[in-house]
Coordinates of C-alpha atoms in Angstrom, one line a residue:
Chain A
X1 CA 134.8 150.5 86.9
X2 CA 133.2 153.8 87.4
X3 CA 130.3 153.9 90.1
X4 CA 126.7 154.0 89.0
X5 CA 123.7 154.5 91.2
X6 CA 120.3 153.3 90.0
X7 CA 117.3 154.7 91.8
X8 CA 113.7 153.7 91.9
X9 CA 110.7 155.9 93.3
X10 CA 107.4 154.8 93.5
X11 CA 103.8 156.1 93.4
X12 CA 103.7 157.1 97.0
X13 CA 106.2 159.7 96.1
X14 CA 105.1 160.7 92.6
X15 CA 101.6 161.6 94.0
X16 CA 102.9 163.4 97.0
X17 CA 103.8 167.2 95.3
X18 CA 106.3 168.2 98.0
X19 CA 107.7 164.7 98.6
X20 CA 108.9 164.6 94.8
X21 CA 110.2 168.0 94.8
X22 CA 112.2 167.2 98.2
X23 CA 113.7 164.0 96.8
X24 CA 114.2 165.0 93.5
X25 CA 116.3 168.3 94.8
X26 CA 118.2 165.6 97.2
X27 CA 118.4 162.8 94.0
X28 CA 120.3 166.2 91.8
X29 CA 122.8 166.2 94.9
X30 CA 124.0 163.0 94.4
X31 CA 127.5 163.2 92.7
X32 CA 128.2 161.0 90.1
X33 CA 126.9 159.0 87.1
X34 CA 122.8 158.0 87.9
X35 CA 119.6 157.2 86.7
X36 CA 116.2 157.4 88.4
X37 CA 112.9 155.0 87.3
X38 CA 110.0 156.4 88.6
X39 CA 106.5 154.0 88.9
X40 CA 103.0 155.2 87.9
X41 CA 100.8 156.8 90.5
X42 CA 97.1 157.4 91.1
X43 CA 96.7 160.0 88.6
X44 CA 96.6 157.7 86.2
X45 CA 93.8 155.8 87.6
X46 CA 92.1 159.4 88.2
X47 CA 92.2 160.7 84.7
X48 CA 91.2 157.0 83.6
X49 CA 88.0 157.4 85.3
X50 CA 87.3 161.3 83.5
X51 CA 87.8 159.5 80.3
X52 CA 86.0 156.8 80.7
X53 CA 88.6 153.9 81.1
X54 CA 88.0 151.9 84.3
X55 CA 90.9 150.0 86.0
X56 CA 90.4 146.5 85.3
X57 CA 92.3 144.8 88.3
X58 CA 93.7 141.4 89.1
X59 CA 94.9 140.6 92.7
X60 CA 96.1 144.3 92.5
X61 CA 97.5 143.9 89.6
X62 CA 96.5 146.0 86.3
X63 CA 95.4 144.3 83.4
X64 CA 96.3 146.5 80.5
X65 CA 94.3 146.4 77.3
X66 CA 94.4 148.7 74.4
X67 CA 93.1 152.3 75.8
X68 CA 95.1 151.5 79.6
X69 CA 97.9 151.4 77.8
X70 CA 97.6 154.5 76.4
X71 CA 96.4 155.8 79.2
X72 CA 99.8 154.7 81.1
X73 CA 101.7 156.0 78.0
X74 CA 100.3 159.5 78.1
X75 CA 100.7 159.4 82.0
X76 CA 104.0 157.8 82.7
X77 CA 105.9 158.8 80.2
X78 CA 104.4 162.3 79.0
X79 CA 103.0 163.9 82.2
X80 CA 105.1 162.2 84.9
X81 CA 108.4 161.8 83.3
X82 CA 108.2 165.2 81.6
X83 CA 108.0 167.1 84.6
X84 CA 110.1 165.1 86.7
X85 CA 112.5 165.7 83.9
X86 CA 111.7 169.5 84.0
X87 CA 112.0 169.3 88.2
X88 CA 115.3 168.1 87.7
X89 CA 116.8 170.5 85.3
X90 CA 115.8 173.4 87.7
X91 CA 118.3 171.7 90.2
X92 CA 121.0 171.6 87.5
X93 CA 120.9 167.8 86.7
X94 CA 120.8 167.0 83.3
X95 CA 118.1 164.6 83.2
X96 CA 116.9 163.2 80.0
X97 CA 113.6 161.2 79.9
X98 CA 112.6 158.2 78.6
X99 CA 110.5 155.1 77.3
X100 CA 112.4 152.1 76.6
X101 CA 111.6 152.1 73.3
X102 CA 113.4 155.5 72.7
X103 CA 116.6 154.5 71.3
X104 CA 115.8 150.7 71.6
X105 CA 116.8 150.9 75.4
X106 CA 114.5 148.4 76.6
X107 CA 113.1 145.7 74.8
X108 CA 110.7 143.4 76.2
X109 CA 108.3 140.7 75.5
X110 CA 104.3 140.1 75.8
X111 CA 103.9 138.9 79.4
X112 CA 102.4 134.8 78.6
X113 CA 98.5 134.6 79.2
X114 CA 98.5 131.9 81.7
X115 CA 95.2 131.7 84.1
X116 CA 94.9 135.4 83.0
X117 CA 96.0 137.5 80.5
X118 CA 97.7 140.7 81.8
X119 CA 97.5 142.4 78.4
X120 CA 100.0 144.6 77.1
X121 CA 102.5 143.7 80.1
X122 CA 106.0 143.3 79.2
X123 CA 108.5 141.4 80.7
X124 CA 112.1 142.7 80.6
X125 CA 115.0 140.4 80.9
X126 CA 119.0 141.1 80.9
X127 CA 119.2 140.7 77.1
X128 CA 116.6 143.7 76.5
X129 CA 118.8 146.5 77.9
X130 CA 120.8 148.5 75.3
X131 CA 123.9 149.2 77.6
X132 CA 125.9 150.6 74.7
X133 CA 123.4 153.5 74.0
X134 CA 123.2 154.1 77.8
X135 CA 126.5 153.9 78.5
X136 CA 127.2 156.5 75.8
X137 CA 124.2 158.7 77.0
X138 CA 125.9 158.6 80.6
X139 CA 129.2 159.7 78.9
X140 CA 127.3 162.7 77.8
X141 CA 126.8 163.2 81.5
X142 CA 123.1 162.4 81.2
X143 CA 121.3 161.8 84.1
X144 CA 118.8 159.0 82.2
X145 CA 115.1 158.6 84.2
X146 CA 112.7 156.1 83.0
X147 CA 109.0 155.8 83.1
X148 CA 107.5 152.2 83.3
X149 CA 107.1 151.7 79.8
X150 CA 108.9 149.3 77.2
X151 CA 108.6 148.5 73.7
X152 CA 108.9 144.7 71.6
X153 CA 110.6 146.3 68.8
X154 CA 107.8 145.7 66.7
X155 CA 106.0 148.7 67.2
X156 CA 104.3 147.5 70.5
X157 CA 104.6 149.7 73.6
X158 CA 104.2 147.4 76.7
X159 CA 103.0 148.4 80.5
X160 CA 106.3 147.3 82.4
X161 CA 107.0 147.2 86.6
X162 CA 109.2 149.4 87.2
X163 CA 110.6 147.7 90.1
X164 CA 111.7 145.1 87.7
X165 CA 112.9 147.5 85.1
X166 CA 115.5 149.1 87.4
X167 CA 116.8 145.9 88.8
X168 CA 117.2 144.3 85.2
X169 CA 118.6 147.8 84.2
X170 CA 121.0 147.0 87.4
X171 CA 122.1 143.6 86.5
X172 CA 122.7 145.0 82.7
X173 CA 124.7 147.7 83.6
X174 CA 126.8 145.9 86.2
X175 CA 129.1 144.4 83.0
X176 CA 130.5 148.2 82.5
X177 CA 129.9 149.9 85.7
X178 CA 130.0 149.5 89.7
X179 CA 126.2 149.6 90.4
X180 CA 124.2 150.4 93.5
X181 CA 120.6 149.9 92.9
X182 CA 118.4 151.5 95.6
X183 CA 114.7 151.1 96.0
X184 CA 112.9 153.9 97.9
X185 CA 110.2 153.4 100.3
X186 CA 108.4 155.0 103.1
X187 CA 109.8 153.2 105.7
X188 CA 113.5 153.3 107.0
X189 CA 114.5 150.1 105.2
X190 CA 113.5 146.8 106.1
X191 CA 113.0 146.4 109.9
X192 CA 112.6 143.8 112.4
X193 CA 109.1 145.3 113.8
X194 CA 107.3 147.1 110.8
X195 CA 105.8 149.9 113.3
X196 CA 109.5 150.2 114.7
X197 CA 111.6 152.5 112.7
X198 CA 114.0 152.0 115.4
X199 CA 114.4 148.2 114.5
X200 CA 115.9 149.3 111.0
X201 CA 118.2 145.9 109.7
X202 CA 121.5 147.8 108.6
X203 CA 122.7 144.8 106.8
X204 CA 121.2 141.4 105.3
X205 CA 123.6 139.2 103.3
X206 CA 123.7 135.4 102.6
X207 CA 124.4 134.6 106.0
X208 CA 121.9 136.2 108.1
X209 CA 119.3 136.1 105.5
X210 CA 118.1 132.5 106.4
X211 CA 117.7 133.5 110.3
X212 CA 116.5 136.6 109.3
X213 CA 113.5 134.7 107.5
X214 CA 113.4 131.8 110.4
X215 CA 112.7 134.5 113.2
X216 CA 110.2 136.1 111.2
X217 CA 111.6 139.5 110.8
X218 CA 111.3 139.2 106.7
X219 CA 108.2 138.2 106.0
X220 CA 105.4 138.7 103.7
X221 CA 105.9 141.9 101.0
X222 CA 109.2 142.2 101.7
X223 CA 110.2 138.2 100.4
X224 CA 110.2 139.1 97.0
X225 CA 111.9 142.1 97.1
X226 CA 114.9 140.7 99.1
X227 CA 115.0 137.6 96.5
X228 CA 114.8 140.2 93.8
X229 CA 117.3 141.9 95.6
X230 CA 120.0 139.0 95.9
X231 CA 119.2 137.8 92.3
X232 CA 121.1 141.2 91.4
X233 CA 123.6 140.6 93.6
X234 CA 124.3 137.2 92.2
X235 CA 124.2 139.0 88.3
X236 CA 127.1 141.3 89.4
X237 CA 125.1 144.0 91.3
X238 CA 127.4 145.5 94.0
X239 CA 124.9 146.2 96.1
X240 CA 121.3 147.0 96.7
X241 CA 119.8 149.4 99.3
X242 CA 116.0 149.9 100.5
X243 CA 115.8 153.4 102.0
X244 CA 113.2 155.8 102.8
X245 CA 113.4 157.9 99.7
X246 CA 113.7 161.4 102.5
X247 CA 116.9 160.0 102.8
X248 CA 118.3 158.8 99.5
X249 CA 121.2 161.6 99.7
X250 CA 122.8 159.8 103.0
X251 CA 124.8 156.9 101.3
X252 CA 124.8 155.0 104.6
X253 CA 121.1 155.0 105.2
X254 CA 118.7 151.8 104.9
X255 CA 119.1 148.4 104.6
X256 CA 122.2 147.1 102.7
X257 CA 121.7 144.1 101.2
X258 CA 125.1 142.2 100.3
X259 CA 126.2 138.8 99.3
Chain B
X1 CA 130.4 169.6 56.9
X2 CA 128.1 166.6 57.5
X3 CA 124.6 167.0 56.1
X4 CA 121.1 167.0 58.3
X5 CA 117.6 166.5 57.5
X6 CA 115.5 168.3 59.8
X7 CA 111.7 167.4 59.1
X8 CA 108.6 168.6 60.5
X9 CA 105.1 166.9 60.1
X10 CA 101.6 168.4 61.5
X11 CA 98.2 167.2 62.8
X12 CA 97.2 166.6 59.4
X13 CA 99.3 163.2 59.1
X14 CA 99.7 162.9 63.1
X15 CA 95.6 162.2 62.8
X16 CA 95.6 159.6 59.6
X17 CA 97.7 156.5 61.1
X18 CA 98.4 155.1 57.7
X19 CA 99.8 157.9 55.8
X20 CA 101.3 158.4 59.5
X21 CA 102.8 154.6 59.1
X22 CA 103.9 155.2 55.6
X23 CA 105.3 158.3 56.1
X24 CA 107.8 157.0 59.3
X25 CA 108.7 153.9 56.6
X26 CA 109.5 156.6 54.1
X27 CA 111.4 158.5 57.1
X28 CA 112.8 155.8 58.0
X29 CA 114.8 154.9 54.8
X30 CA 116.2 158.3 54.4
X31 CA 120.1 157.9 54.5
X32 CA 122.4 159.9 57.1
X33 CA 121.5 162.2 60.0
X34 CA 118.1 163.5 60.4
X35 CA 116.0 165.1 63.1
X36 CA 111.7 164.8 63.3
X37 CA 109.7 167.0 64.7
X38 CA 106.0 166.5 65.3
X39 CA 102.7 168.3 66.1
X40 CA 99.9 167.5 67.8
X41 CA 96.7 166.7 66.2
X42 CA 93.2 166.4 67.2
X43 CA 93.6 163.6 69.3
X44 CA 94.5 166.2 72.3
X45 CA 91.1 167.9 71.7
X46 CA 89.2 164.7 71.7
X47 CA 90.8 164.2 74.9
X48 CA 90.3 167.5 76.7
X49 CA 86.3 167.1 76.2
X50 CA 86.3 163.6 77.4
X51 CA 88.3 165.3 80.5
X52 CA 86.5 168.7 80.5
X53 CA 88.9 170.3 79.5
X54 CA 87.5 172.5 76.4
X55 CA 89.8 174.1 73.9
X56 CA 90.2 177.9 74.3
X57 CA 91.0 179.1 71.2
X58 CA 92.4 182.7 70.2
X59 CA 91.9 183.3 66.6
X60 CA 93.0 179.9 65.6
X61 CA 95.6 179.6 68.5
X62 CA 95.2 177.4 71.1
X63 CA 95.6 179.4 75.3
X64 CA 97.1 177.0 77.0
X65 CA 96.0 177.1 80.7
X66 CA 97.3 174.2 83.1
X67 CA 94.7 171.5 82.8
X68 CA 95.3 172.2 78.8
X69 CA 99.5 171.8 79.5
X70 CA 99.1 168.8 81.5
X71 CA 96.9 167.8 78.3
X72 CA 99.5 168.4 75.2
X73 CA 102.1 167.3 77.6
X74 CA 100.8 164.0 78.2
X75 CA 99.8 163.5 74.5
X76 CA 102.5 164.9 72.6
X77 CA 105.1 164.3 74.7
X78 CA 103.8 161.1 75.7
X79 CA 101.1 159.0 73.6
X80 CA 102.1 160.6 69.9
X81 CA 105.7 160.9 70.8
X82 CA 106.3 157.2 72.1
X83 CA 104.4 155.5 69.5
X84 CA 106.3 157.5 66.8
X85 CA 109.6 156.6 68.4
X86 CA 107.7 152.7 68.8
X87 CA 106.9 152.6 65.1
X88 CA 110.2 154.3 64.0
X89 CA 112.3 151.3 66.2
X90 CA 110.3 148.5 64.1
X91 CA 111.6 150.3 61.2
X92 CA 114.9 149.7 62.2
X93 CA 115.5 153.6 62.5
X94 CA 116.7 154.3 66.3
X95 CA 114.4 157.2 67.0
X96 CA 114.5 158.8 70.4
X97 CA 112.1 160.9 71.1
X98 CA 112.5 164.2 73.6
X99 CA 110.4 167.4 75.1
X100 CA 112.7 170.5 74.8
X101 CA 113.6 169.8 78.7
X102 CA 114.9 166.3 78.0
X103 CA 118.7 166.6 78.5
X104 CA 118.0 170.8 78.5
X105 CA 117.6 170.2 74.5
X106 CA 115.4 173.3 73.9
X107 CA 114.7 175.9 76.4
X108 CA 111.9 178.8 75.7
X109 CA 110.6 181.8 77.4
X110 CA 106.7 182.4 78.3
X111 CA 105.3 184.5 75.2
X112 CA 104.7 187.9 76.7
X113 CA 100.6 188.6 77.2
X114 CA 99.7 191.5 75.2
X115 CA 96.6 192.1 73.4
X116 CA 96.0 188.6 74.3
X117 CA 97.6 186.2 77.0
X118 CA 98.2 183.0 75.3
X119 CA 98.9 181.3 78.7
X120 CA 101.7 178.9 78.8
X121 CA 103.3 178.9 75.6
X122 CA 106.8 179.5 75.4
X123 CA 108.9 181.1 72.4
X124 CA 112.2 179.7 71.6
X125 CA 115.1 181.2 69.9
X126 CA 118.7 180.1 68.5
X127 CA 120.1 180.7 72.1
X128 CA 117.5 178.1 73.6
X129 CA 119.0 174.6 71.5
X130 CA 121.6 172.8 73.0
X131 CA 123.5 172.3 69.9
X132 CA 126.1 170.4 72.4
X133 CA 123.7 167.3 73.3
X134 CA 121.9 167.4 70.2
X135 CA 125.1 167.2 68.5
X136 CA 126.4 164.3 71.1
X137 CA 123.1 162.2 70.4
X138 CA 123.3 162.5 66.2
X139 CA 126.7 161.5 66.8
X140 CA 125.4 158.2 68.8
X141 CA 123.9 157.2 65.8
X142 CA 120.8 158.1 67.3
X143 CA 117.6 159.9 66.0
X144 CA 115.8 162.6 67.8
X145 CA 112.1 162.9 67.8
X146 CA 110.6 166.1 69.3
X147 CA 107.8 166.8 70.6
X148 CA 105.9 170.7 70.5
X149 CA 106.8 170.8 74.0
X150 CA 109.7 172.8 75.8
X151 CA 110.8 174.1 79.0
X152 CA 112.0 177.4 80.9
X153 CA 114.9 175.9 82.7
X154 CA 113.2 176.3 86.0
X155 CA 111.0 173.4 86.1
X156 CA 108.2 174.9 83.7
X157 CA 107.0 173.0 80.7
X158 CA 105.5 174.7 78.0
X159 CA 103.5 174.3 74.7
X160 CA 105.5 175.5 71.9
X161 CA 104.6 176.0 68.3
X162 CA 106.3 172.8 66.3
X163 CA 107.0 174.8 63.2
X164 CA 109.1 177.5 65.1
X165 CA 111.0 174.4 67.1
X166 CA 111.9 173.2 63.5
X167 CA 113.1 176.6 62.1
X168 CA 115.2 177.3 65.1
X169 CA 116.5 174.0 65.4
X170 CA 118.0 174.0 61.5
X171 CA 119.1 178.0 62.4
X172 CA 121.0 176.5 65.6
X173 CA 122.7 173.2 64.2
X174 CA 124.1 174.9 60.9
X175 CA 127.1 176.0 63.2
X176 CA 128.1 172.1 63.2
X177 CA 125.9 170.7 60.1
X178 CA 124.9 171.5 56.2
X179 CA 121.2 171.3 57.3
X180 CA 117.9 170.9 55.1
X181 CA 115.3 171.9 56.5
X182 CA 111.9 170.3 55.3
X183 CA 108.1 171.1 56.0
X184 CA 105.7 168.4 55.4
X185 CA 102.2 169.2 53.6
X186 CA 99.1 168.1 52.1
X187 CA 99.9 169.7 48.7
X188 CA 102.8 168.8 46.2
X189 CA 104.7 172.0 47.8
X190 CA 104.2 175.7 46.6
X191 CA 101.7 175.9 44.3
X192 CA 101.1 179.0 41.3
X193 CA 97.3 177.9 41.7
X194 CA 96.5 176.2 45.1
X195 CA 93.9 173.9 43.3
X196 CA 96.4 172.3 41.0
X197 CA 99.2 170.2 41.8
X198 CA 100.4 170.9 38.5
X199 CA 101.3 174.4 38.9
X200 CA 104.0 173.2 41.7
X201 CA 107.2 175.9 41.6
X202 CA 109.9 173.8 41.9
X203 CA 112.5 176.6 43.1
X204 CA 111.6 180.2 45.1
X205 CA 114.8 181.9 45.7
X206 CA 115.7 185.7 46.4
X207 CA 115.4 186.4 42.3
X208 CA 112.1 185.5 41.9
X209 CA 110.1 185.4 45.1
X210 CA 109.1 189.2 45.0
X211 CA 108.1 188.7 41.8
X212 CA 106.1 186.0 42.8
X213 CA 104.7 187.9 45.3
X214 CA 103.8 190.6 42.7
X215 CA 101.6 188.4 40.5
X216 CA 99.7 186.8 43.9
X217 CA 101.1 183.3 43.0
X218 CA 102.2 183.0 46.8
X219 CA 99.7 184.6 49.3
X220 CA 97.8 184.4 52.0
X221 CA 99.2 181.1 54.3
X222 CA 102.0 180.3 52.3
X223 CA 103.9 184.2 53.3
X224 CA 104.5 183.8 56.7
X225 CA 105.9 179.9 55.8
X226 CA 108.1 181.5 52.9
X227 CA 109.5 184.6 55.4
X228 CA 110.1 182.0 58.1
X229 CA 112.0 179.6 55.5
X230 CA 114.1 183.0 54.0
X231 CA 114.7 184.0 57.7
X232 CA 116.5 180.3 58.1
X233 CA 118.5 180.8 54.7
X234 CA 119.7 184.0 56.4
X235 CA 120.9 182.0 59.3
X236 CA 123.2 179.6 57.0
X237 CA 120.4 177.0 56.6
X238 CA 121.5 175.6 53.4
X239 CA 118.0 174.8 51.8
X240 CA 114.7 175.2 53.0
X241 CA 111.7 172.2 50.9
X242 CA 108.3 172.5 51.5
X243 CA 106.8 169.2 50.1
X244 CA 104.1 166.4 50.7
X245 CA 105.0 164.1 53.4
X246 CA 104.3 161.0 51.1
X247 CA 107.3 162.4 48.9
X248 CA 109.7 162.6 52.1
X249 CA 111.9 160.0 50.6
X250 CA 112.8 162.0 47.0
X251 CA 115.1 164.8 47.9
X252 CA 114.4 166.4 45.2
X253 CA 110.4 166.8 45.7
X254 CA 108.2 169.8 46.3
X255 CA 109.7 173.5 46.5
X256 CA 112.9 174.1 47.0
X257 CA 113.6 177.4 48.6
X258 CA 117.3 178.9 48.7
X259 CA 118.7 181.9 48.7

């Protein structure tokens, strides 16, 4: 199987002018088949504000009615995902932008209202990716990057996390290709003292996981990314890497995480 | 050759979202390979004054400065664009929709400033489609949605005038394709007297459109359309129709214009 890399940036990086134009000249240096998923950003919030929408919040999370969502569409996926898109090109990579409801790529469903209703969320699973239109957009030698937003199908755009989005697009993509999925972050990876870069974890697998959780050294935030992280693994995912996005063209840098 | 519908519709149904909804149902039932290509509509005005940012107009053109790019950008490229592509998918037609630097699809060059600088619009030409892609996408079984905006190649997006990116698109994929081109109106096509949808001229070709011309049954508006459309014939477009968008689905509605 041929290798694929999947990439996700966040916020911090989209709102940071020169970070995104470092990382996205690095990301067009990576050789082979890819695809980036970029997250949302403050500017969202900040054009919100000039027009009136508010951020309704729960426990930092969004909650996305009816003029959020397009808020998020005309953000993510016009303003943000164009110019990434356009960034790119001027490096030579053939990036191609999109929602997932452009060719059907990702299909997702109404997030349940349980003690609160998070609106227009949707929630992606394995069955919602379209691995037969991306595989043929990849043979094109398109360089696919998402923005965080899905579809039902229907006619329904949904708010989706893009986290989520690129490891379901991982596990998905894993029956045709020989995925790395790679989350970037501001730190060095995941270390043993957060204020320690030099404490960087090169590898976590199934066996030093548990001790790794018993001293301490994985706690808090970086739980559910590491159980996101093996459920991947255990769907086929080669491997997954966190990594300080600065450094996403060094294939060796960050934490590895492995079965 | 295989045949291509390439179909362009303005503000005008953009703004009215259920002859919008009727007219992608219509679209969508249309047989073989087909393009769309949207305007914008007023919804990007509305926007600008809730953001400050006023329209600055130019004898009916809009300047496009960079708070009014990072405007059209996020809401044709984005909120129009994705909810066309949303509504298409529930019609079980599998839209995808693109800006002109999505996959390097449609590349333009700033519109020199002369009399007047009209500010980030680009102008495309034959040379700026990449027939390749395009070409590689239709033959995905996909269907491409564009939106008015395009891109220099260097990481510059800019606003682009949606009836050009139609005409130069059909000009650019006859190489491969027997393409129709069609513009969507308000009226029943071209008309002897504007005010009567009974007076429609059902062909204009070389033979009779000076004559035409002669007795002032097509002025004002309708020239520039009609020497646009003849331009295209003259670049082995094999028909040019100018009809009402909630006659899309007869091909044999409105004005035909050939050569």
């Amino acid at each position: 199987m041929k290798p694929l890399k999947i990439i996700k940036i966040g916020g911090n990086i989209i709102d940071d002018t020169s970070r995104l134009l470092s990382f996205l000249k690095d990301f067009s240096a990576i050789s082979g088949a890819k695809i980036l998923i970029h997250g949302g950003g403050k500017i969202a919030s900040e054009l919100g504000s000039k027009m009136g929408i508010t951020a309704n919040m729960h426990e930092g999370r969004r909650i996305t009615d009816e003029a959020t969502l397009d808020l998020v569409t005309m953000v993510y996926a016009g303003l943000i995902n164009k110019n990434v898109v356009a960034k790119l090109q001027a490096q030579n990579c053939n990036a191609m932008g999109f929602s997932g409801a452009d060719g059907n790529l990702i299909t997702a469903t109404r997030r349940p209202a349980k003690e609160v209703d998070y609106g227009l969320v949707g929630d992606v699973a394995i069955s919602g990716v379209n691995t037969k239109v991306i595989s043929g957009l990849l043979n094109l030698e398109l360089i696919p990057v998402f923005s965080p937003i899905t579809h039902d199908g229907k006619g329904q755009l949904y708010n989706t996390n893009a986290d989520t989005i690129a490891s379901v697009l991982a596990m998905a993509l894993s029956e045709m290709f020989e995925v790395e999925l790679i989350y970037c972050f501001d730190k060095k990876g995941v270390l043993e003292d957060v204020n320690n870069d030099d404490t960087l974890i090169k590898e976590i697998n199934t066996r030093n996981y548990n001790s790794l959780k018993e001293s301490g050294a994985i706690a808090d935030g970086m739980l559910p990314k590491l159980e996101t992280a093996f459920q991947a693994l255990n769907h086929h995912v080669k491997a997954v890497r966190i990594m300080q996005a600065e450094e996403v063209a060094n294939s060796n840098a960050g934490t590895l995480i492995v079965k």
